[in-house]
PDB file of N, CA and C in Angstrom:
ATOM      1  N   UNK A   1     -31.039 -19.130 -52.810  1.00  0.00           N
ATOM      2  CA  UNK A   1     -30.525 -18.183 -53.791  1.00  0.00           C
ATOM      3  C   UNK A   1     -29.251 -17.549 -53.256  1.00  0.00           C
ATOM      4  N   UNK A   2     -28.306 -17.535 -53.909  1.00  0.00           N
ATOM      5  CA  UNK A   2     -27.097 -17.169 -53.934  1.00  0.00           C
ATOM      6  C   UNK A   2     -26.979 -15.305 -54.442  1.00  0.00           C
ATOM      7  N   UNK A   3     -26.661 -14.451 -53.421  1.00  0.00           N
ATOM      8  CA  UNK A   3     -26.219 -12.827 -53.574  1.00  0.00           C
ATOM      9  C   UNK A   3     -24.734 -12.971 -54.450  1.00  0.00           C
ATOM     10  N   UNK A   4     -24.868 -11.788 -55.302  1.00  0.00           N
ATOM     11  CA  UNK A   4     -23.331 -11.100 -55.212  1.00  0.00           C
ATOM     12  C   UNK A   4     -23.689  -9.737 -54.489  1.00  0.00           C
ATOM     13  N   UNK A   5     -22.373  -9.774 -53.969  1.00  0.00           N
ATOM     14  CA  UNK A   5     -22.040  -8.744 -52.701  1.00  0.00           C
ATOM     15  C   UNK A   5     -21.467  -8.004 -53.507  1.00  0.00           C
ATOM     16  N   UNK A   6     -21.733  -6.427 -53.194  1.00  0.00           N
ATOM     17  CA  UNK A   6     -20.912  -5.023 -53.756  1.00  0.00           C
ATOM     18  C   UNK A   6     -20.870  -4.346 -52.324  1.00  0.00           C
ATOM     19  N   UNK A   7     -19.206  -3.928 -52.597  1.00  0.00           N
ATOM     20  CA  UNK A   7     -18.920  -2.911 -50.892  1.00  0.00           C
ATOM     21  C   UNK A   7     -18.731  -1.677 -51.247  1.00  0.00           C
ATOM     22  N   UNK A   8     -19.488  -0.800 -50.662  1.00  0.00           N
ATOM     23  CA  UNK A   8     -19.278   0.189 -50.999  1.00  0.00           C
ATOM     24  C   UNK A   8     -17.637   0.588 -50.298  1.00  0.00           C
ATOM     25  N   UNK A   9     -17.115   1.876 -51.482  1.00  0.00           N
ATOM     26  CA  UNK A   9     -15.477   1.950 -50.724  1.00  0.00           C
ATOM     27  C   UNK A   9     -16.038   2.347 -48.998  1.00  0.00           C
ATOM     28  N   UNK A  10     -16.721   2.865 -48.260  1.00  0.00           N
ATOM     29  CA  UNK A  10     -16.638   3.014 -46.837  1.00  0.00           C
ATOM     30  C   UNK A  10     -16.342   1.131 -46.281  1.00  0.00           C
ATOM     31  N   UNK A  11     -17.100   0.593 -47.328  1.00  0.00           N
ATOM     32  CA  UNK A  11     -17.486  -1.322 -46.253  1.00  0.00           C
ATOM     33  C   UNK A  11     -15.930  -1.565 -46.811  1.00  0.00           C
ATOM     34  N   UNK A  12     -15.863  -1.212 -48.131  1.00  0.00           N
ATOM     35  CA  UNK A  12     -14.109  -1.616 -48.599  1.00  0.00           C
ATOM     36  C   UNK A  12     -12.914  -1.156 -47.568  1.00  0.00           C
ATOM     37  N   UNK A  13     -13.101  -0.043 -47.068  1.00  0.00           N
ATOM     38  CA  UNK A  13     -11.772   0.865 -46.570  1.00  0.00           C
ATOM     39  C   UNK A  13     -12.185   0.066 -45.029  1.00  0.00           C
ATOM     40  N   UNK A  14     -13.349  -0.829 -44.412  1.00  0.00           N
ATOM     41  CA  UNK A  14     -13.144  -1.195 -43.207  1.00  0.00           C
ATOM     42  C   UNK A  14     -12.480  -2.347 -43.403  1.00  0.00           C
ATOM     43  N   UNK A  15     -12.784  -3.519 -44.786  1.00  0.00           N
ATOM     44  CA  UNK A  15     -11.931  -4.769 -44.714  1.00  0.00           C
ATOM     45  C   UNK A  15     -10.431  -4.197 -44.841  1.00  0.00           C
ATOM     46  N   UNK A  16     -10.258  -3.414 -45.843  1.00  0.00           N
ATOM     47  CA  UNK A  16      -8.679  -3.384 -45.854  1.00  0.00           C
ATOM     48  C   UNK A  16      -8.044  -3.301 -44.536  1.00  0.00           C
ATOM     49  N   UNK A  17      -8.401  -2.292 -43.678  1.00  0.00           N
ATOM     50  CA  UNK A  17      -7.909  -2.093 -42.114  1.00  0.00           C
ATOM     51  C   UNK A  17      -7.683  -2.946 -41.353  1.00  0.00           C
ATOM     52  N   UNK A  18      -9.107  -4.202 -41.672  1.00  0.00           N
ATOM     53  CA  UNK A  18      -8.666  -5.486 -41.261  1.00  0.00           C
ATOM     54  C   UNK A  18      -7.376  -6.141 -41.898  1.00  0.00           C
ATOM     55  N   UNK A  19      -7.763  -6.295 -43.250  1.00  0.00           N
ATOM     56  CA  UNK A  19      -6.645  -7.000 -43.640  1.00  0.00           C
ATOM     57  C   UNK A  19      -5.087  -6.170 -43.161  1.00  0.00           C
ATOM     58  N   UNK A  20      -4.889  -4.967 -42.647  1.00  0.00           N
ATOM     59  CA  UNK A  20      -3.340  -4.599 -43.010  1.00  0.00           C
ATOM     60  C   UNK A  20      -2.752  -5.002 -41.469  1.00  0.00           C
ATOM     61  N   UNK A  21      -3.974  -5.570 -40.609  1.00  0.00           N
ATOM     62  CA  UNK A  21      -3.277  -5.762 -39.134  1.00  0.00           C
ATOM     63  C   UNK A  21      -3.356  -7.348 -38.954  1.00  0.00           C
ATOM     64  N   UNK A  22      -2.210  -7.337 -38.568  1.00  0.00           N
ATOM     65  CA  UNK A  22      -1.835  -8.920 -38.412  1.00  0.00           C
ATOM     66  C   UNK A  22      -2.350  -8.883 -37.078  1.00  0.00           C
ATOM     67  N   UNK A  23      -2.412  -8.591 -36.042  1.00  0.00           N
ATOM     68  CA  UNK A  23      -2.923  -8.545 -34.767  1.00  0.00           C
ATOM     69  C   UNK A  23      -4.612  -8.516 -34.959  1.00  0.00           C
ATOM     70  N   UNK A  24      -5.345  -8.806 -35.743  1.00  0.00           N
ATOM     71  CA  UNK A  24      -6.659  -9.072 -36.156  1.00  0.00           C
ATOM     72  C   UNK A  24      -7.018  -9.873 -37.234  1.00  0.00           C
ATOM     73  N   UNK A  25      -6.229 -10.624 -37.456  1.00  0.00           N
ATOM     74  CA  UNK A  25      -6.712 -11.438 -38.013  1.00  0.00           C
ATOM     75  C   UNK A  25      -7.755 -12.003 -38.072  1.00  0.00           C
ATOM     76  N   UNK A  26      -8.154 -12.477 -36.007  1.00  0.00           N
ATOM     77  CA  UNK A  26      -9.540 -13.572 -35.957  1.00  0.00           C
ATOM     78  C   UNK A  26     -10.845 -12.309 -36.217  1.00  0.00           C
ATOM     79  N   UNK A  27     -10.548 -11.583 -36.548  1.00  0.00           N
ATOM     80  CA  UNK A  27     -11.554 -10.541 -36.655  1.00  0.00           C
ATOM     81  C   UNK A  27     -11.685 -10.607 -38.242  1.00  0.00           C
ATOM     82  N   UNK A  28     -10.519 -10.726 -38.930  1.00  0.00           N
ATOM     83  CA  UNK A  28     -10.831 -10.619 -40.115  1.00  0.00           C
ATOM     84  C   UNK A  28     -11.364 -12.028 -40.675  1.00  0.00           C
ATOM     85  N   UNK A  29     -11.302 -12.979 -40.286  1.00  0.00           N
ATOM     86  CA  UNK A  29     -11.869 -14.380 -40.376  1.00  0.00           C
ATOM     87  C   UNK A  29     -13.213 -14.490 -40.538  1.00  0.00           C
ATOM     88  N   UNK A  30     -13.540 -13.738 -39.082  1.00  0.00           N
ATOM     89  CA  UNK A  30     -15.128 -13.653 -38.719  1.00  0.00           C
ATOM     90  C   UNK A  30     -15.456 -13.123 -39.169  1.00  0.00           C
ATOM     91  N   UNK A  31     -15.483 -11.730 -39.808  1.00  0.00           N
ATOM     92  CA  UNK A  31     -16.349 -10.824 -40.956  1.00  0.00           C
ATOM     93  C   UNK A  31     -16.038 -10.921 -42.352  1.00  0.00           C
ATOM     94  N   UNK A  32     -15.279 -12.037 -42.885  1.00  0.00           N
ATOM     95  CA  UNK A  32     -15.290 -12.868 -44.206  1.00  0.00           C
ATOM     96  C   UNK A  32     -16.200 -14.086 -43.762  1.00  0.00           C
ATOM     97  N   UNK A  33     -16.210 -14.480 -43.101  1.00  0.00           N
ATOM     98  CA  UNK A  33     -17.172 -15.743 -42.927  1.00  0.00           C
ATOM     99  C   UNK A  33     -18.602 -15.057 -42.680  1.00  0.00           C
ATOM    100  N   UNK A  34     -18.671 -14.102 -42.365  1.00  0.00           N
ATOM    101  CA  UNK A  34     -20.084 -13.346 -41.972  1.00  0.00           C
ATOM    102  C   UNK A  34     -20.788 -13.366 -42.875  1.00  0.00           C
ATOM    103  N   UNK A  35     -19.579 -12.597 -44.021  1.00  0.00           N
ATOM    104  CA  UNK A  35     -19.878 -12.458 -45.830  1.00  0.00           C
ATOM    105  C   UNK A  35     -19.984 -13.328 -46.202  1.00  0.00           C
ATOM    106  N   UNK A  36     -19.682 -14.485 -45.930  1.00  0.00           N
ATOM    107  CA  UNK A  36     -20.047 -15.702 -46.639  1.00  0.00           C
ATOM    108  C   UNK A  36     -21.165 -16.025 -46.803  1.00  0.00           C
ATOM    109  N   UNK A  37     -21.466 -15.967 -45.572  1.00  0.00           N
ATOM    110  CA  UNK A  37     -23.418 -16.425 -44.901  1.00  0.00           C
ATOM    111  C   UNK A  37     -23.692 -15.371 -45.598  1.00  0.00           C
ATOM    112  N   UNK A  38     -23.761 -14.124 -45.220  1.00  0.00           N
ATOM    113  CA  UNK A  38     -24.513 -13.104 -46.305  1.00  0.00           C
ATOM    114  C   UNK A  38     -24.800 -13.248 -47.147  1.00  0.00           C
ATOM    115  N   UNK A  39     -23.732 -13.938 -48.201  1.00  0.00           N
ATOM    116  CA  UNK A  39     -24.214 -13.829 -49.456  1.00  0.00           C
ATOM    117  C   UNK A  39     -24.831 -15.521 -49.969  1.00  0.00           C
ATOM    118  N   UNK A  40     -24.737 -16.230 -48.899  1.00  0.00           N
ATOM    119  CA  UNK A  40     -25.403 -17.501 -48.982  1.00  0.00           C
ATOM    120  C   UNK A  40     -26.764 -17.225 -48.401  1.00  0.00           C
ATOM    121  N   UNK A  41     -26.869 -16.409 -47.922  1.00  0.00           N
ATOM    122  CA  UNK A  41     -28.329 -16.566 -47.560  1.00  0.00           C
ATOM    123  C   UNK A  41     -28.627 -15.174 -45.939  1.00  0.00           C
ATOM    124  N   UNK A  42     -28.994 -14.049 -46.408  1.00  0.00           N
ATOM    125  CA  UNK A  42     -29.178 -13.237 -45.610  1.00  0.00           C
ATOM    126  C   UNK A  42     -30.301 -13.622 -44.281  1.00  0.00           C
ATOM    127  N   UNK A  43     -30.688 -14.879 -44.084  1.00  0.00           N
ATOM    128  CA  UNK A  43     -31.612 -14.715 -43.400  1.00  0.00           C
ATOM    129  C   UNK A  43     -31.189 -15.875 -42.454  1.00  0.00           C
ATOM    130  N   UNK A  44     -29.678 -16.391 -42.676  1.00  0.00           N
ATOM    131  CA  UNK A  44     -28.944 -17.109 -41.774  1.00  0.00           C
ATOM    132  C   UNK A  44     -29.143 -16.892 -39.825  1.00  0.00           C
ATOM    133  N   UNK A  45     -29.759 -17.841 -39.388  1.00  0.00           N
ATOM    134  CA  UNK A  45     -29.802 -17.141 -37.769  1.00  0.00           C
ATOM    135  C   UNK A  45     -28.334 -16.629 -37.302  1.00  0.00           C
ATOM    136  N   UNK A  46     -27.637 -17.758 -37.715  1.00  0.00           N
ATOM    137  CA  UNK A  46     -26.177 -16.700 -37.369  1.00  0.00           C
ATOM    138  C   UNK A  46     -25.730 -15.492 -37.165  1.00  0.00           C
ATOM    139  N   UNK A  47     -26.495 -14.302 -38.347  1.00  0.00           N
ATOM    140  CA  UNK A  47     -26.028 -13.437 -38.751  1.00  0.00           C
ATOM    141  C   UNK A  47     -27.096 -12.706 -37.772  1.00  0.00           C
ATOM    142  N   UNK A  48     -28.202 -12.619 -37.292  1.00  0.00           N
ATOM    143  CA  UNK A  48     -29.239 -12.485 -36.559  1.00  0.00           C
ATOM    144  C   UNK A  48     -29.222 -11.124 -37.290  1.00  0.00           C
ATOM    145  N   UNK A  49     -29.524 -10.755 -38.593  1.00  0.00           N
ATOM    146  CA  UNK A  49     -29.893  -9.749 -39.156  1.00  0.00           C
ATOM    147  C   UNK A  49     -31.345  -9.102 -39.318  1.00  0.00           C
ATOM    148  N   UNK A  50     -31.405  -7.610 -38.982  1.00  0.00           N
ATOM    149  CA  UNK A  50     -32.475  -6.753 -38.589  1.00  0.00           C
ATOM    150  C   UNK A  50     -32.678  -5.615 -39.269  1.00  0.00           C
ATOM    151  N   UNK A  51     -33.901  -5.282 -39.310  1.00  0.00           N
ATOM    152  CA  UNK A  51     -33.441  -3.518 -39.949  1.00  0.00           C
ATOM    153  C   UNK A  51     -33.070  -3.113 -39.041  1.00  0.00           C
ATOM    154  N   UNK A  52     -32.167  -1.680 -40.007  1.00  0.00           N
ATOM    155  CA  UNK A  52     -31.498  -1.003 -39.061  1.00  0.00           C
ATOM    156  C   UNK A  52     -32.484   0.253 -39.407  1.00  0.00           C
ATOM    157  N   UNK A  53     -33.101   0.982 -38.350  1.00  0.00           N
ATOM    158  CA  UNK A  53     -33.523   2.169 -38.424  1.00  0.00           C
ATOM    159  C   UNK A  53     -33.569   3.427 -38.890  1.00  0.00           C
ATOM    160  N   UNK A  54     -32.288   3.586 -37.975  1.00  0.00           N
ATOM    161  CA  UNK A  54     -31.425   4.904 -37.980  1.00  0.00           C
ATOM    162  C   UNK A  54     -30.544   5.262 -39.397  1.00  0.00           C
ATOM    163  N   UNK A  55     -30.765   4.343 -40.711  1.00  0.00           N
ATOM    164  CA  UNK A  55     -29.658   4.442 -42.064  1.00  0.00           C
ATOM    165  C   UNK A  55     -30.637   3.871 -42.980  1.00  0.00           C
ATOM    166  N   UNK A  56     -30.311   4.540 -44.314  1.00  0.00           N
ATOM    167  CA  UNK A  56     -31.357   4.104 -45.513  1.00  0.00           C
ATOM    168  C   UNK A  56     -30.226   4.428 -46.658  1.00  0.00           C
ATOM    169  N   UNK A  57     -30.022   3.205 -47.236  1.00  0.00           N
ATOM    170  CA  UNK A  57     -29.412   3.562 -48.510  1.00  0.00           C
ATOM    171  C   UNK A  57     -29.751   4.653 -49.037  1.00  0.00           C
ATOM    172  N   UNK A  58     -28.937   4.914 -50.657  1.00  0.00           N
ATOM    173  CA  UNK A  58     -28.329   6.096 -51.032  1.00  0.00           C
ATOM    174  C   UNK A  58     -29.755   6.055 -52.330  1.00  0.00           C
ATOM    175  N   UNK A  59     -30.583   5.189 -51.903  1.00  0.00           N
ATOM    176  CA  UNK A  59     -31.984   5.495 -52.707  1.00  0.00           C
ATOM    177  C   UNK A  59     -33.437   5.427 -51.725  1.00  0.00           C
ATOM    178  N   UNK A  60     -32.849   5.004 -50.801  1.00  0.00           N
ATOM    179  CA  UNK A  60     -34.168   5.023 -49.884  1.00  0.00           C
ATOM    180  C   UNK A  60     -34.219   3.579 -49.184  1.00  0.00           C
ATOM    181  N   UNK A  61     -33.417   2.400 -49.672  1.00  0.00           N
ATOM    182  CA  UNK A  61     -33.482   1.400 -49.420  1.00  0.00           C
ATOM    183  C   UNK A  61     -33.385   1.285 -48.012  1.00  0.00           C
ATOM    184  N   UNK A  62     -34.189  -0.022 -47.572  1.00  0.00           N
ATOM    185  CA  UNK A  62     -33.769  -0.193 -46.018  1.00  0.00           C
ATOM    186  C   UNK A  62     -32.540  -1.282 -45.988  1.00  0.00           C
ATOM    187  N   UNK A  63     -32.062  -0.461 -44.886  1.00  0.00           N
ATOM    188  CA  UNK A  63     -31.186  -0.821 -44.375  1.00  0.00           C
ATOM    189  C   UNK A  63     -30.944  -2.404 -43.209  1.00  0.00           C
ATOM    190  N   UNK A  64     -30.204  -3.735 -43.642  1.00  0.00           N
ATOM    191  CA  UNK A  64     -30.208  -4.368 -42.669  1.00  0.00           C
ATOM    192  C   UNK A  64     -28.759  -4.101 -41.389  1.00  0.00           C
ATOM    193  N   UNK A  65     -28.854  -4.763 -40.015  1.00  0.00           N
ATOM    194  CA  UNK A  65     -27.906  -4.898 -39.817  1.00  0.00           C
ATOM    195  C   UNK A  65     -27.797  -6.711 -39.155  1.00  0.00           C
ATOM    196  N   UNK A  66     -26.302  -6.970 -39.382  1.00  0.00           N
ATOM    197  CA  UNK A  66     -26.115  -8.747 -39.218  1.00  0.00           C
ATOM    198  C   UNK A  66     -24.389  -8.587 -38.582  1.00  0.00           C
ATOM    199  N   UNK A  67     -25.136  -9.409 -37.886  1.00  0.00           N
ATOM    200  CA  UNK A  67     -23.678  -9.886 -36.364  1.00  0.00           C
ATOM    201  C   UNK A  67     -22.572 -10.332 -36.986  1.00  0.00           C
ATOM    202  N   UNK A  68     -21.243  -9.944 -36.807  1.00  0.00           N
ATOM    203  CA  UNK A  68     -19.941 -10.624 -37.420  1.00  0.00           C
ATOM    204  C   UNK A  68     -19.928 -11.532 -36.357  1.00  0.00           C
ATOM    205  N   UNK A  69     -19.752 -10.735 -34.989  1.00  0.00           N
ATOM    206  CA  UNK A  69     -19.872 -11.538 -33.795  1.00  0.00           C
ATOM    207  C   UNK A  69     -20.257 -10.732 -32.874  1.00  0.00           C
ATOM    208  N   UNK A  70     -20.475 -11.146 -31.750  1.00  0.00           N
ATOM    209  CA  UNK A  70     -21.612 -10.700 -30.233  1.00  0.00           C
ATOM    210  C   UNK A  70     -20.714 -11.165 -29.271  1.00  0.00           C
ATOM    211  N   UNK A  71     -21.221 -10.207 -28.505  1.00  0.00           N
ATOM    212  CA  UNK A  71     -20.941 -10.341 -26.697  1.00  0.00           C
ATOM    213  C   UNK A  71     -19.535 -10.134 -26.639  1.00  0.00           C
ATOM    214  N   UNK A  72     -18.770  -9.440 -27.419  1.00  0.00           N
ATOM    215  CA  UNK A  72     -17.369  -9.080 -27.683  1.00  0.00           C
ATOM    216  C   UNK A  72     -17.464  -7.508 -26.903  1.00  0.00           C
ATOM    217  N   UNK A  73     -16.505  -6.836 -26.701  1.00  0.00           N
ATOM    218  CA  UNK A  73     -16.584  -5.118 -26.571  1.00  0.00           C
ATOM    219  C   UNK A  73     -16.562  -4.327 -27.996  1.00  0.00           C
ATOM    220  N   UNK A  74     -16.202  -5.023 -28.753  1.00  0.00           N
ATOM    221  CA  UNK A  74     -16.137  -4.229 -30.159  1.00  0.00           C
ATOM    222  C   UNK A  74     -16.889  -5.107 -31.368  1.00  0.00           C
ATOM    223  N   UNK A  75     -17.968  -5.598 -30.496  1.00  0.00           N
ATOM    224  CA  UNK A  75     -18.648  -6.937 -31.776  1.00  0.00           C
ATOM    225  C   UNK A  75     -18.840  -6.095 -32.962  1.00  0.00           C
ATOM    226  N   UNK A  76     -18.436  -6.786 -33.986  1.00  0.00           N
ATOM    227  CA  UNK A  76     -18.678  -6.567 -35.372  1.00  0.00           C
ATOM    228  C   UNK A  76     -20.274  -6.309 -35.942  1.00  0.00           C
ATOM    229  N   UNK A  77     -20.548  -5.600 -36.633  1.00  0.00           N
ATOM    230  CA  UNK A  77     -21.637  -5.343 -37.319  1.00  0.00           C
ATOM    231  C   UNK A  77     -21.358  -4.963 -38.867  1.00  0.00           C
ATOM    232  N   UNK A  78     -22.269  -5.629 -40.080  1.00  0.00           N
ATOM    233  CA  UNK A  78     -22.180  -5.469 -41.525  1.00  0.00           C
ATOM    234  C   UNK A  78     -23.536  -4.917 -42.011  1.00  0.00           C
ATOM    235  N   UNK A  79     -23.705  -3.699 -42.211  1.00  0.00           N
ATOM    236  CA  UNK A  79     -24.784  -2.906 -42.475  1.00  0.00           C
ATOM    237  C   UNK A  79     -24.708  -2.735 -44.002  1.00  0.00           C
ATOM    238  N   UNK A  80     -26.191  -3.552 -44.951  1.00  0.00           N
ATOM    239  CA  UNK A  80     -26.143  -3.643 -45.903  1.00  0.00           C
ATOM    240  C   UNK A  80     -27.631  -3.673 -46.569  1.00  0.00           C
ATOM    241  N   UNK A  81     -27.692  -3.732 -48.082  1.00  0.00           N
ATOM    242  CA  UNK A  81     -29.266  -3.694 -48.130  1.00  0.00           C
ATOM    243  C   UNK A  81     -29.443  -4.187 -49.229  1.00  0.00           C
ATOM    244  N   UNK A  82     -30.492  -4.551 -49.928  1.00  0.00           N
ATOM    245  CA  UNK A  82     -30.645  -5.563 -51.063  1.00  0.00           C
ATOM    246  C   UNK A  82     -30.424  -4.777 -52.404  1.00  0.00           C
ATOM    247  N   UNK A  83     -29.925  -5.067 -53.267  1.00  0.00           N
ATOM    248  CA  UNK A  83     -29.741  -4.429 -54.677  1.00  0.00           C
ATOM    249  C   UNK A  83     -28.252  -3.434 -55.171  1.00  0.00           C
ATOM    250  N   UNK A  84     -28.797  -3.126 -55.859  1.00  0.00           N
ATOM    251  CA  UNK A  84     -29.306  -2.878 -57.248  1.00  0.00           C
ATOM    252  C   UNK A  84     -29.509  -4.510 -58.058  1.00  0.00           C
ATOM    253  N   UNK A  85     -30.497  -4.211 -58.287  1.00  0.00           N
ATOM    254  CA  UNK A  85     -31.331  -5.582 -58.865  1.00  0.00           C
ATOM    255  C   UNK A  85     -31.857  -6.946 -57.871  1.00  0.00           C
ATOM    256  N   UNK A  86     -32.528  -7.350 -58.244  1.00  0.00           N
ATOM    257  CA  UNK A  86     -32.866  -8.965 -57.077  1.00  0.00           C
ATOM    258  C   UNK A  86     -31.747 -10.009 -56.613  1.00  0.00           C
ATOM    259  N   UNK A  87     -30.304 -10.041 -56.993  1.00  0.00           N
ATOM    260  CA  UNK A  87     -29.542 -10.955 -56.521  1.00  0.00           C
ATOM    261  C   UNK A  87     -27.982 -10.073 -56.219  1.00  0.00           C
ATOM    262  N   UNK A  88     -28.207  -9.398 -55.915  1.00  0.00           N
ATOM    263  CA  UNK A  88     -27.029  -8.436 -55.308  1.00  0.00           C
ATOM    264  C   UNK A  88     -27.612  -7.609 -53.881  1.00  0.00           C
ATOM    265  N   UNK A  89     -26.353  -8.025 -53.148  1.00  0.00           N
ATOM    266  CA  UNK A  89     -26.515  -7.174 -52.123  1.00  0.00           C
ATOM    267  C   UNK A  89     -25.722  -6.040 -51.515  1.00  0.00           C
ATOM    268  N   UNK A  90     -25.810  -5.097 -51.681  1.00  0.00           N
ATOM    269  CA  UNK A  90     -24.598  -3.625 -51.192  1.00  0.00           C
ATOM    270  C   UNK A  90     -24.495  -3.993 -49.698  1.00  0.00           C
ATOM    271  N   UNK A  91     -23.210  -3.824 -49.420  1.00  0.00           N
ATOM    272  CA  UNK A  91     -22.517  -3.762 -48.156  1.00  0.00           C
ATOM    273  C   UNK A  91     -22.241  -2.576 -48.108  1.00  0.00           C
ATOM    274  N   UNK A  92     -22.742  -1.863 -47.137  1.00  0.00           N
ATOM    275  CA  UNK A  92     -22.859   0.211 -46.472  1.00  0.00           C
ATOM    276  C   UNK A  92     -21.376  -0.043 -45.826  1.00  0.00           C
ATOM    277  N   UNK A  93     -21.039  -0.868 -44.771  1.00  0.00           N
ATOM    278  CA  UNK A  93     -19.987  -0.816 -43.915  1.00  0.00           C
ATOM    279  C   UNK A  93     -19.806  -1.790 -43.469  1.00  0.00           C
ATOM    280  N   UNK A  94     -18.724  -2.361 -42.378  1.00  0.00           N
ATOM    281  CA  UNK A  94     -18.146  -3.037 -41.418  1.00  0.00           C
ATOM    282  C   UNK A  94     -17.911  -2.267 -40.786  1.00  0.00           C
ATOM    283  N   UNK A  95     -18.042  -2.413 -39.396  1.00  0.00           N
ATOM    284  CA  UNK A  95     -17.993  -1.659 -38.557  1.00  0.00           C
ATOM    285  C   UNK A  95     -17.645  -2.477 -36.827  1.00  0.00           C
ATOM    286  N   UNK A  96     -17.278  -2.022 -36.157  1.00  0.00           N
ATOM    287  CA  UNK A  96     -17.369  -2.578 -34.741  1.00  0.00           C
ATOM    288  C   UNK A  96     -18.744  -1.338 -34.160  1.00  0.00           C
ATOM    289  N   UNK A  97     -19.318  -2.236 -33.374  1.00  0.00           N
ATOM    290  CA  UNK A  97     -20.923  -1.626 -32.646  1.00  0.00           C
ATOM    291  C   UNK A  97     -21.000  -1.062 -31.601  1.00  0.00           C
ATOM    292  N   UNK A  98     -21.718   0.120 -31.390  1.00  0.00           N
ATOM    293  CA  UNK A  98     -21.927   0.709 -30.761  1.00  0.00           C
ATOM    294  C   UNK A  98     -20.944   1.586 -30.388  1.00  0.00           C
TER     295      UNK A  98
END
């Protein structure tokens, strides 16, 4: 089953940042391809997506989090959660971790 993805403006205002630096590009590669898998299939090992604990959507929803990339100093993380409705998934943020 195939997602449509909705970003919230916080997950929006992190791609744009990507997109306005040419000096990140391979960053912006990897967390469009992340989204790709996301929305092909959230349960991709790639994405090694988990709940996230500590955050609950803006209804109570749980929260996942899924790897842009690892073992980096600023690895990427896409914190997101299923809905509104059964084939959409909200994107909370992009973010670099920890």
């Amino acid at each position: 089953m195939s997602f449509t993805l909705l970003l919230t403006r916080e997950a929006t205002s992190g791609l744009s940042l990507l997109e306005k630096k040419p000096q990140l590009i391979g960053r912006l590669q990897r967390v469009r391809t992340a989204l790709g898998r996301l929305q092909l299939n959230p349960d991709d090992p790639a994405l090694r997506s988990h709940k996230y604990v500590s955050l609950a959507g803006k209804k109570g929803e749980t929260v996942w989090d899924s790897y842009i990339e690892n073992q980096t100093p600023t690895a990427g993380r896409i914190y997101w959660h299923y809905g509104p409705g059964l084939d959409r998934i909200t994107v909370v943020s992009i973010t670099p971790h920890g």
